[in-house]
Amino acid sequence: MPSPADQTASGSGAPLAHRLGRLDPYWWLVAPLLIVTIGLFLVPLFNILLLSVTDPEPGLQNYERLATASAPMRVFMTTLRICAVTTVIAIVLGYCVAYAMAHLEGLHQRLLLVAVLIPLWVSVLVRAFSWLVLLRDQGPVNDWLIGAGLIDEPLKLVRNELGVVIGMVHYLIPYAVLPIYAVMRGLDNRLLFASRSLGASPATTFFRVYLPLTLPGVFAAMVIVFVFGLGFYVTPAVLGGGRVVMLAESVSVAILQTVRWGYGAAQSVVLLVLTLILIGIMGRTVGLKRGFG
Amino acid sequence: MQSRRSPGFWLLITLVWIVVGFLLAPMFITVPISLTPTRFVSMPDGEYSLRHYETVFTGDAWLGPLGDSAMVGIGATLIATFVGGAAAIGLWRIGGRAARIIGVLALMPMIVPPIVTALALSRAWVTLGLFDTVIGVILSHAILGMPFVFMTTSAALEGLDPRIVEAARSLGAGPFRVVRDVIVPNVRAGLVTGGLFAFMISWDEIIVTLFVSSRSVFTLPRKIWSDIRDNLDPAVAAVSTLMIVATLVAATLYLARDLLRARTGATR
């Protein structure tokens, strides 16, 4: 529904002062956000893009290095592998939790919802610290397993990819639950009754009716979890113990340790483009708003 | 669906509570560790001590970062709520394609990976002379929080009848009065929720903070970060415990209020 203000803003020919006078006064409310977002966010972001092809000298050598050298390729593959594994685990577990939440009532349902929401409010650093303490060689998990006689030597649970995956799944499950739960809640349960009354078994009803209907939520959750995973920094840095380097940490090393801005910028451009493509796909298919719950 | 529940359903519920255990359990490990009498991270062996809480509450090592975090958090929340909320209200009134495009623009700081934002702001703040200043950190956190206020306020506005504005206008209220006396009171819940999000984001922010500050602004996450990387200090467990307790108290209050409201059937 185009409003008069819309046409004024895009119309041309009239002198600026005249056009400003006719501008919807509500634009004044939007102005601070436009100034901050464009001036202090998008322009700096564009600068990074520029930096990636100008530092240390003009040209595409930063990207060339990313595409040909073995170290960045390894970082890239590690990132994709960890994100894929994390996404699958988080979505499967998240789907179960969302299903239970959508089919319980009263206090039980509310407790479940709060239990899922609480971790969202606990600092990512606190959680990484907790996992580091829990999973290390002399940690409670290994102590308990040895005490129970299940193992003789402590398992390597942390400072490797397993530790990173555990920490990331823990962080991302709530983000998987919420979009799926939103879709399940909006579902017309009569469709399931219809399916059952037409003679379909519970399993058939679930796989042929319920699951396809909840797929938009699953898809949105997958994109969100995967995109979050791509940008993870704290969890891999703490639980990977320096051995598991993901994209975000690789950017940080390029800037803070080796001070190669152009190279770090190129890596972050790759990360940004990948993120925007995935979010764009989600926006086109299930809609941004639904995706973010 | 609720009349008959198969054993399969209860099996699922059991699995779900195991998942919930996985979500909640790690947070409680910090409690015993914070009470250990030793100087290193260990499980207390029958003996407990509050020495690590004493460390947190005496001297500047932890209270300094705590103060910095509070100051940055409050500043960032105010800016994010004002800028994000105003824009949501403005775009709701303007509508159309321009509003939709700006709406996507407003969400960008939430979508761009934090490390990329960190790089961009770090460069920009050095140029603008904002690097390692309180204002610079507040602005960075405000930029990260804005999309959340924008989203929650927009969602609250969706439930508002636009005719309420026309009614106020026809009764002689100017645009400013309409916003202040009609729209804002109606979307207060959205603004407050968004502000809460903005505060929590600032309180927990580490990646951008690492790149836009160095010594003169040292937030709590920065302190925890450097402590975890250097050595495992039980004081971190004490701080973690305090933060988790605060979260649990807030969650309990929310749950209690929610239940009370459901009981009494009140609407607001």
Coordinates of C-alpha atoms in Angstrom, one line a residue:
Chain A
M1 CA 0.0 0.0 0.0
P2 CA 2.0 3.0 -1.2
S3 CA 1.4 6.1 0.8
P4 CA 1.6 9.7 -0.4
A5 CA 4.9 10.1 1.5
D6 CA 6.4 7.2 -0.5
Q7 CA 5.7 9.0 -3.7
T8 CA 7.0 12.3 -2.4
A9 CA 10.2 10.7 -1.4
S10 CA 10.8 9.1 -4.7
G11 CA 9.3 11.9 -6.8
S12 CA 11.6 14.3 -8.5
G13 CA 11.7 17.7 -10.1
A14 CA 10.5 19.8 -7.1
P15 CA 13.1 21.9 -5.3
L16 CA 14.6 20.2 -2.2
A17 CA 13.1 22.7 0.3
H18 CA 9.7 22.2 -1.2
R19 CA 10.0 18.5 -1.1
L20 CA 11.2 18.5 2.5
G21 CA 8.2 20.6 3.4
R22 CA 5.9 18.0 1.9
L23 CA 7.8 15.1 3.4
D24 CA 5.8 13.1 6.0
P25 CA 6.9 14.4 9.4
Y26 CA 7.2 10.8 10.6
W27 CA 10.5 10.6 8.6
W28 CA 12.0 12.6 11.4
L29 CA 11.5 9.5 13.7
V30 CA 13.3 7.3 11.2
A31 CA 16.2 9.7 10.6
P32 CA 18.3 8.8 13.6
L33 CA 18.2 5.1 12.7
L34 CA 19.1 5.9 9.0
I35 CA 22.0 8.1 10.1
V36 CA 23.4 5.5 12.6
T37 CA 22.8 2.5 10.4
I38 CA 24.2 4.0 7.2
G39 CA 26.9 6.3 8.6
L40 CA 28.2 4.2 11.5
F41 CA 27.5 0.7 10.2
L42 CA 27.1 0.3 6.4
V43 CA 29.8 2.8 5.4
P44 CA 32.4 1.1 7.8
L45 CA 31.2 -2.2 6.4
F46 CA 31.8 -1.0 2.9
N47 CA 35.3 0.2 4.0
I48 CA 36.1 -3.4 5.0
L49 CA 35.1 -4.6 1.5
L50 CA 37.4 -1.9 0.0
L51 CA 40.2 -2.8 2.4
S52 CA 40.1 -6.4 1.2
V53 CA 41.1 -5.3 -2.3
T54 CA 43.5 -2.5 -1.4
D55 CA 45.6 -3.7 1.5
P56 CA 48.5 -4.2 1.4
E57 CA 48.3 -3.2 -2.3
P58 CA 45.4 -2.9 -4.8
G59 CA 44.4 -6.2 -6.3
L60 CA 42.7 -9.5 -5.6
Q61 CA 45.8 -11.2 -4.0
N62 CA 44.0 -11.5 -0.6
Y63 CA 41.2 -13.6 -2.2
E64 CA 43.7 -15.4 -4.4
R65 CA 45.5 -16.5 -1.2
L66 CA 42.2 -17.6 0.4
A67 CA 41.4 -19.8 -2.7
T68 CA 44.8 -21.3 -3.1
A69 CA 46.6 -21.6 0.2
S70 CA 46.0 -24.7 2.3
A71 CA 45.6 -23.0 5.7
P72 CA 42.5 -20.9 4.9
M73 CA 41.0 -23.9 3.1
R74 CA 41.4 -26.0 6.2
V75 CA 39.8 -23.3 8.3
F76 CA 37.0 -23.1 5.9
M77 CA 36.4 -26.8 5.8
T78 CA 36.6 -27.1 9.6
T79 CA 34.0 -24.3 9.9
L80 CA 31.6 -25.9 7.5
R81 CA 32.0 -29.4 9.0
I82 CA 31.4 -28.2 12.6
C83 CA 28.5 -26.1 11.5
A84 CA 26.9 -29.0 9.6
V85 CA 27.2 -31.5 12.4
T86 CA 26.1 -28.9 15.0
T87 CA 23.1 -27.9 12.9
V88 CA 21.9 -31.5 12.4
I89 CA 22.1 -32.3 16.1
A90 CA 20.6 -29.1 17.2
I91 CA 17.7 -29.4 14.8
V92 CA 16.8 -33.0 15.7
L93 CA 16.9 -32.3 19.4
G94 CA 15.2 -28.9 18.9
Y95 CA 12.4 -30.6 16.9
C96 CA 11.7 -33.0 19.8
V97 CA 11.6 -30.2 22.4
A98 CA 9.4 -28.1 20.2
Y99 CA 7.0 -31.0 19.6
A100 CA 6.7 -31.7 23.3
M101 CA 6.2 -28.0 24.0
A102 CA 3.5 -27.8 21.3
H103 CA 1.6 -30.8 22.7
L104 CA 1.8 -30.2 26.4
E105 CA -0.4 -27.9 28.4
G106 CA -0.3 -25.9 31.6
L107 CA 2.5 -25.9 34.0
H108 CA 4.5 -28.6 32.3
Q109 CA 4.5 -26.7 29.0
R110 CA 5.4 -23.5 30.8
L111 CA 8.3 -25.1 32.7
L112 CA 9.7 -26.5 29.5
L113 CA 9.5 -23.1 27.8
V114 CA 11.3 -21.4 30.6
A115 CA 13.9 -24.1 30.7
V116 CA 14.6 -23.5 27.1
L117 CA 14.7 -19.8 27.4
I118 CA 17.0 -19.6 30.5
P119 CA 20.2 -20.6 28.7
L120 CA 19.5 -17.8 26.2
W121 CA 20.1 -15.3 29.0
V122 CA 23.2 -16.8 30.4
S123 CA 26.4 -15.3 29.1
V124 CA 28.1 -17.2 26.3
L125 CA 31.4 -16.9 28.2
V126 CA 29.9 -18.4 31.4
R127 CA 28.7 -21.3 29.4
A128 CA 32.0 -21.8 27.6
F129 CA 33.7 -21.7 31.0
S130 CA 31.3 -24.2 32.5
W131 CA 31.8 -26.7 29.7
L132 CA 35.6 -26.3 29.8
V133 CA 35.5 -27.1 33.6
L134 CA 33.1 -30.0 33.1
L135 CA 34.8 -31.7 30.2
R136 CA 38.5 -31.3 30.9
D137 CA 40.6 -34.3 31.9
Q138 CA 40.3 -33.8 35.6
G139 CA 36.7 -32.6 35.3
P140 CA 33.6 -34.0 36.9
V141 CA 32.5 -35.9 33.8
N142 CA 35.7 -37.8 33.5
D143 CA 36.0 -38.3 37.3
W144 CA 32.5 -39.8 37.3
L145 CA 33.2 -42.1 34.4
I146 CA 36.4 -43.3 35.9
G147 CA 34.8 -43.7 39.3
A148 CA 32.0 -45.8 37.8
G149 CA 34.6 -48.0 36.3
L150 CA 33.5 -47.3 32.7
I151 CA 36.8 -46.0 31.5
D152 CA 40.4 -46.2 32.8
E153 CA 41.8 -43.1 31.2
P154 CA 40.1 -39.7 30.9
L155 CA 38.3 -39.2 27.6
K156 CA 39.5 -36.3 25.4
L157 CA 36.2 -34.3 25.6
V158 CA 37.5 -30.8 25.2
R159 CA 40.2 -28.8 23.4
N160 CA 39.2 -30.6 20.3
E161 CA 36.3 -30.6 17.8
L162 CA 34.1 -32.7 20.1
G163 CA 34.2 -30.0 22.8
V164 CA 33.4 -27.3 20.3
V165 CA 30.4 -29.2 18.9
I166 CA 29.1 -29.9 22.5
G167 CA 29.4 -26.2 23.4
M168 CA 27.8 -25.0 20.1
V169 CA 24.9 -27.5 20.3
H170 CA 24.3 -26.3 23.8
Y171 CA 24.2 -22.7 22.7
L172 CA 22.1 -23.3 19.5
I173 CA 19.3 -25.6 20.7
P174 CA 17.1 -22.8 21.9
Y175 CA 17.5 -21.0 18.6
A176 CA 16.4 -24.3 16.9
V177 CA 13.4 -24.8 19.2
L178 CA 11.8 -21.3 18.9
P179 CA 11.1 -21.1 15.1
I180 CA 9.9 -24.7 15.0
Y181 CA 7.7 -24.2 18.0
A182 CA 6.2 -21.1 16.4
V183 CA 5.2 -23.0 13.3
M184 CA 3.8 -26.0 15.3
R185 CA 1.7 -23.7 17.4
G186 CA 0.2 -22.1 14.3
L187 CA -0.8 -25.5 12.9
D188 CA -4.4 -26.5 12.6
N189 CA -4.6 -29.7 14.6
R190 CA -7.8 -30.7 12.8
L191 CA -5.6 -31.7 9.8
L192 CA -4.1 -34.4 12.0
F193 CA -7.6 -35.6 13.1
A194 CA -8.6 -35.7 9.4
S195 CA -5.6 -37.8 8.5
R196 CA -6.2 -40.2 11.4
S197 CA -10.0 -40.5 10.7
L198 CA -9.2 -41.3 7.1
G199 CA -7.4 -44.4 8.3
A200 CA -3.7 -43.2 8.4
S201 CA -1.6 -44.7 11.1
P202 CA 0.1 -42.3 13.6
A203 CA 3.4 -42.8 11.9
T204 CA 2.0 -42.1 8.5
T205 CA 0.1 -39.0 9.9
F206 CA 3.4 -37.8 11.3
F207 CA 5.6 -38.3 8.3
R208 CA 3.1 -37.5 5.5
V209 CA 1.1 -34.7 7.2
Y210 CA 2.8 -33.2 10.3
L211 CA 6.4 -33.2 9.3
P212 CA 5.8 -31.6 5.9
L213 CA 3.6 -28.9 7.5
T214 CA 6.3 -28.0 10.0
L215 CA 9.2 -28.0 7.5
P216 CA 9.1 -24.2 7.0
G217 CA 10.0 -23.9 10.7
V218 CA 12.7 -26.5 10.4
F219 CA 14.1 -24.7 7.4
A220 CA 14.1 -21.4 9.2
A221 CA 15.7 -23.0 12.2
M222 CA 18.4 -24.6 10.1
V223 CA 19.4 -21.3 8.5
I224 CA 19.5 -19.5 11.8
V225 CA 21.5 -22.2 13.5
F226 CA 23.9 -22.6 10.6
V227 CA 24.4 -18.9 10.2
F228 CA 25.0 -18.4 13.9
G229 CA 27.4 -21.3 13.8
L230 CA 29.4 -19.7 11.0
G231 CA 30.2 -16.6 13.0
F232 CA 31.0 -18.4 16.3
Y233 CA 34.0 -17.0 18.0
V234 CA 34.0 -17.5 21.8
T235 CA 33.0 -21.2 22.0
P236 CA 35.6 -22.5 19.4
A237 CA 38.3 -20.3 20.9
V238 CA 37.7 -21.5 24.5
L239 CA 36.6 -25.1 23.9
G240 CA 38.8 -25.7 20.9
G241 CA 41.9 -24.8 22.9
G242 CA 43.6 -23.3 19.9
R243 CA 43.5 -26.5 18.0
V244 CA 40.2 -25.9 16.3
V245 CA 40.3 -22.7 14.3
M246 CA 37.0 -21.5 12.8
L247 CA 36.5 -18.7 10.4
A248 CA 35.8 -15.9 13.0
E249 CA 38.9 -16.8 15.0
S250 CA 40.9 -16.9 11.8
V251 CA 39.8 -13.3 11.1
S252 CA 40.7 -12.2 14.6
V253 CA 44.2 -13.8 14.4
A254 CA 44.8 -12.1 11.0
I255 CA 44.0 -8.7 12.6
L256 CA 45.1 -8.9 16.2
Q257 CA 48.1 -11.1 15.9
T258 CA 49.6 -10.9 12.5
V259 CA 48.1 -7.5 11.7
R260 CA 47.2 -8.2 8.1
W261 CA 44.1 -6.2 7.7
G262 CA 43.5 -6.9 4.0
Y263 CA 43.7 -10.6 4.6
G264 CA 41.4 -10.5 7.6
A265 CA 39.0 -8.3 5.7
A266 CA 38.9 -10.7 2.8
Q267 CA 38.0 -13.6 5.1
S268 CA 35.3 -11.5 6.8
V269 CA 33.9 -10.6 3.3
V270 CA 33.6 -14.3 2.5
L271 CA 31.9 -14.9 5.9
L272 CA 29.5 -12.0 5.3
V273 CA 28.6 -13.0 1.7
L274 CA 27.9 -16.6 2.8
T275 CA 25.7 -15.3 5.7
L276 CA 23.8 -12.9 3.5
I277 CA 23.1 -15.5 0.8
L278 CA 21.7 -18.0 3.4
I279 CA 19.6 -15.3 5.1
G280 CA 18.5 -14.1 1.6
I281 CA 17.3 -17.6 0.8
M282 CA 15.4 -17.8 4.0
G283 CA 13.8 -14.4 3.5
R284 CA 12.6 -15.5 0.0
T285 CA 11.2 -18.8 1.2
V286 CA 9.8 -18.5 4.7
G287 CA 10.1 -14.8 5.3
L288 CA 12.5 -13.0 7.6
K289 CA 10.0 -12.3 10.3
R290 CA 8.9 -15.9 10.6
G291 CA 12.5 -17.1 10.5
F292 CA 13.5 -15.0 13.5
G293 CA 10.5 -16.2 15.5
Chain B
M1 CA -4.5 -34.8 20.6
Q2 CA -4.8 -34.7 24.4
S3 CA -7.3 -37.5 24.9
R4 CA -5.0 -40.4 24.3
R5 CA -1.3 -40.3 24.7
S6 CA 0.8 -43.2 23.4
P7 CA 3.8 -44.6 25.3
G8 CA 5.8 -43.1 22.5
F9 CA 4.8 -39.6 23.5
W10 CA 6.0 -40.2 27.1
L11 CA 9.2 -41.6 25.7
L12 CA 9.7 -38.4 23.8
I13 CA 8.9 -36.3 27.0
T14 CA 11.7 -38.3 28.8
L15 CA 14.1 -37.5 26.0
V16 CA 13.1 -33.9 26.0
W17 CA 13.8 -33.6 29.8
I18 CA 17.2 -35.2 29.2
V19 CA 17.8 -32.4 26.6
V20 CA 16.7 -29.8 29.1
G21 CA 19.1 -31.4 31.6
F22 CA 21.8 -31.0 29.1
L23 CA 20.8 -27.3 28.6
L24 CA 20.7 -26.5 32.3
A25 CA 23.2 -28.8 34.1
P26 CA 26.4 -27.2 32.9
M27 CA 25.4 -23.9 34.5
F28 CA 25.2 -25.3 37.9
I29 CA 28.8 -26.7 37.9
T30 CA 29.9 -23.1 38.6
V31 CA 28.2 -23.2 42.0
P32 CA 30.4 -25.8 43.8
I33 CA 33.5 -24.6 42.0
S34 CA 32.9 -21.0 43.2
L35 CA 32.9 -22.4 46.8
T36 CA 36.2 -24.2 46.6
P37 CA 38.8 -23.2 49.2
T38 CA 41.7 -23.8 46.8
R39 CA 43.3 -21.2 44.6
F40 CA 42.8 -23.3 41.5
V41 CA 39.6 -24.6 39.9
S42 CA 38.5 -27.8 41.7
M43 CA 35.5 -29.5 43.2
P44 CA 35.4 -28.7 47.0
D45 CA 36.3 -31.7 49.1
G46 CA 33.9 -31.3 52.1
E47 CA 35.4 -27.9 52.8
Y48 CA 33.8 -24.7 51.5
S49 CA 35.0 -21.1 51.4
L50 CA 33.7 -17.7 50.2
R51 CA 37.1 -16.4 49.4
H52 CA 36.4 -16.2 45.7
Y53 CA 33.3 -14.1 46.3
E54 CA 35.5 -11.9 48.5
T55 CA 37.9 -11.5 45.6
V56 CA 35.1 -10.4 43.3
F57 CA 33.7 -7.8 45.8
T58 CA 36.9 -6.3 47.0
G59 CA 39.4 -4.3 45.0
D60 CA 39.1 -3.0 41.5
A61 CA 39.8 -6.2 39.6
W62 CA 36.2 -7.2 39.2
L63 CA 34.2 -4.1 40.5
G64 CA 35.9 -1.9 37.8
P65 CA 34.7 -4.1 34.9
L66 CA 31.3 -4.5 36.6
G67 CA 31.0 -0.7 36.7
D68 CA 32.1 -0.3 33.1
S69 CA 29.6 -2.9 31.9
A70 CA 26.8 -1.3 33.8
M71 CA 27.6 2.1 32.4
V72 CA 28.0 0.9 28.8
G73 CA 24.9 -1.3 29.1
I74 CA 22.6 1.5 30.3
G75 CA 24.0 4.0 27.7
A76 CA 23.6 1.5 24.9
T77 CA 20.1 0.5 26.0
L78 CA 18.9 4.1 26.1
I79 CA 20.3 4.9 22.6
A80 CA 19.1 1.6 21.1
T81 CA 15.6 1.9 22.6
F82 CA 15.2 5.6 21.5
V83 CA 16.6 5.1 17.9
G84 CA 15.1 1.7 17.2
G85 CA 11.7 2.5 18.8
A86 CA 11.4 5.8 17.0
A87 CA 12.2 4.3 13.7
A88 CA 9.7 1.5 14.2
I89 CA 7.0 4.0 15.0
G90 CA 7.9 6.2 12.1
L91 CA 8.0 3.4 9.5
W92 CA 4.7 2.0 10.8
R93 CA 3.1 5.4 10.0
I94 CA 4.9 5.8 6.7
G95 CA 4.3 2.3 5.3
G96 CA 4.9 1.2 1.8
R97 CA 7.9 -0.1 -0.1
A98 CA 10.4 2.4 1.4
A99 CA 9.4 1.3 4.9
R100 CA 9.9 -2.3 4.0
I101 CA 13.4 -1.7 2.6
I102 CA 14.4 0.4 5.6
G103 CA 13.0 -2.4 7.8
V104 CA 15.4 -4.9 6.3
L105 CA 18.2 -2.3 6.6
A106 CA 17.4 -1.9 10.3
L107 CA 18.0 -5.6 10.9
M108 CA 21.4 -5.7 9.2
P109 CA 23.5 -5.3 12.5
M110 CA 21.7 -8.4 13.7
I111 CA 22.4 -10.4 10.6
V112 CA 26.0 -9.5 9.9
P113 CA 28.4 -11.8 11.8
P114 CA 29.8 -10.1 14.9
I115 CA 33.4 -10.5 13.9
V116 CA 32.7 -8.6 10.6
T117 CA 31.0 -5.8 12.6
A118 CA 33.9 -5.8 14.9
L119 CA 36.4 -5.2 12.1
A120 CA 34.3 -2.5 10.5
L121 CA 33.7 -0.6 13.7
S122 CA 37.3 -1.0 14.8
R123 CA 38.5 0.8 11.7
A124 CA 35.8 3.4 11.8
W125 CA 36.3 4.2 15.5
V126 CA 40.0 4.7 15.0
T127 CA 39.2 7.2 12.2
L128 CA 36.6 9.0 14.3
G129 CA 38.7 9.1 17.4
L130 CA 36.2 6.9 19.2
F131 CA 38.5 3.9 19.7
D132 CA 38.8 2.8 23.3
T133 CA 36.4 5.4 24.5
V134 CA 33.2 4.9 26.6
I135 CA 31.2 6.6 23.9
G136 CA 32.7 4.3 21.2
V137 CA 31.8 1.2 23.1
I138 CA 28.3 2.5 23.9
L139 CA 27.7 3.3 20.3
S140 CA 28.9 -0.1 19.1
H141 CA 26.6 -1.9 21.6
A142 CA 23.7 0.4 20.7
I143 CA 24.1 -0.5 17.0
L144 CA 24.0 -4.2 17.9
G145 CA 20.9 -3.7 20.1
M146 CA 18.9 -1.5 17.8
P147 CA 17.5 -4.3 15.6
F148 CA 16.0 -6.0 18.6
V149 CA 14.2 -2.9 19.8
F150 CA 13.1 -2.3 16.2
M151 CA 11.7 -5.8 15.9
T152 CA 9.8 -6.0 19.2
T153 CA 8.4 -2.5 18.7
S154 CA 7.3 -3.3 15.2
A155 CA 5.6 -6.5 16.5
A156 CA 3.8 -4.5 19.1
L157 CA 2.6 -2.0 16.5
E158 CA 1.2 -4.7 14.3
G159 CA -1.5 -5.2 17.0
L160 CA -2.3 -1.5 17.1
D161 CA -5.3 -0.2 15.1
P162 CA -4.0 2.7 12.8
R163 CA -7.4 4.4 13.2
I164 CA -6.4 5.2 16.7
V165 CA -3.9 7.7 15.3
E166 CA -6.5 9.2 12.9
A167 CA -8.9 9.6 15.8
A168 CA -6.3 11.5 17.8
R169 CA -5.4 13.6 14.8
S170 CA -9.0 14.5 14.1
L171 CA -9.3 15.6 17.7
G172 CA -6.5 18.1 17.1
A173 CA -3.4 16.3 18.3
G174 CA -0.2 17.1 16.4
P175 CA 2.2 14.4 15.2
F176 CA 4.4 14.8 18.3
R177 CA 1.5 14.4 20.7
V178 CA 0.2 11.5 18.8
V179 CA 3.5 9.7 19.2
R180 CA 4.0 10.6 22.8
D181 CA 0.5 10.2 24.2
V182 CA -1.1 7.7 21.9
I183 CA 1.4 5.4 20.2
V184 CA 4.1 5.0 22.8
P185 CA 1.8 4.1 25.7
N186 CA 0.3 1.4 23.4
V187 CA 3.6 -0.2 22.5
R188 CA 5.3 0.2 25.9
A189 CA 5.6 -3.6 26.2
G190 CA 7.4 -3.9 22.9
L191 CA 9.8 -1.0 23.8
V192 CA 10.5 -2.5 27.3
T193 CA 11.1 -6.0 25.9
G194 CA 13.4 -4.6 23.2
G195 CA 15.3 -2.5 25.7
L196 CA 15.8 -5.6 27.9
F197 CA 17.2 -7.5 24.9
A198 CA 19.5 -4.5 24.1
F199 CA 20.8 -4.5 27.7
M200 CA 21.4 -8.2 27.7
I201 CA 23.2 -8.0 24.3
S202 CA 25.5 -5.2 25.7
W203 CA 26.0 -7.0 29.0
D204 CA 27.2 -10.2 27.2
E205 CA 29.0 -8.6 24.2
I206 CA 32.6 -9.7 23.8
I207 CA 33.6 -9.9 20.1
V208 CA 33.0 -6.3 19.0
T209 CA 34.2 -5.1 22.4
L210 CA 37.5 -6.8 21.9
F211 CA 38.1 -4.8 18.7
V212 CA 36.8 -1.4 19.7
S213 CA 38.4 -1.1 23.2
S214 CA 41.7 -1.9 24.8
R215 CA 42.5 -0.6 28.3
S216 CA 40.5 2.4 29.3
V217 CA 37.2 0.6 28.8
F218 CA 37.3 -2.9 30.2
T219 CA 33.9 -4.6 30.4
L220 CA 33.0 -7.7 32.5
P221 CA 32.9 -10.1 29.5
R222 CA 36.4 -8.8 28.6
K223 CA 37.6 -9.5 32.1
I224 CA 36.1 -13.0 32.1
W225 CA 37.6 -13.6 28.6
S226 CA 41.1 -12.7 29.6
D227 CA 40.8 -14.7 32.8
I228 CA 39.6 -17.8 30.9
R229 CA 42.4 -17.5 28.4
D230 CA 45.2 -16.9 30.9
N231 CA 44.3 -19.5 33.6
L232 CA 41.2 -21.0 35.1
D233 CA 40.4 -18.8 38.1
P234 CA 37.6 -19.9 40.6
A235 CA 36.7 -16.2 40.8
V236 CA 35.3 -16.6 37.3
A237 CA 33.0 -19.3 38.7
A238 CA 31.9 -16.9 41.5
V239 CA 31.0 -14.2 38.9
S240 CA 29.3 -16.8 36.7
T241 CA 27.3 -18.1 39.7
L242 CA 26.2 -14.5 40.6
M243 CA 25.1 -13.9 36.9
I244 CA 23.2 -17.2 36.7
V245 CA 21.4 -16.6 40.0
A246 CA 20.3 -13.2 38.7
T247 CA 19.0 -14.9 35.6
L248 CA 17.1 -17.5 37.6
V249 CA 15.6 -14.9 39.9
A250 CA 14.4 -13.0 36.8
A251 CA 13.0 -16.2 35.2
T252 CA 11.2 -17.2 38.4
L253 CA 9.7 -13.7 38.8
Y254 CA 8.5 -13.9 35.2
L255 CA 7.0 -17.3 35.7
A256 CA 5.3 -16.4 38.9
R257 CA 3.8 -13.2 37.4
D258 CA 2.7 -15.1 34.4
L259 CA 1.0 -17.8 36.5
L260 CA -0.6 -15.2 38.7
R261 CA -1.9 -13.4 35.7
A262 CA -3.3 -16.6 34.2
R263 CA -5.0 -17.4 37.5
T264 CA -6.6 -14.0 38.0
G265 CA -7.5 -13.7 34.3
A266 CA -6.2 -10.2 34.1
T267 CA -5.4 -9.0 30.6
R268 CA -2.6 -6.4 31.2

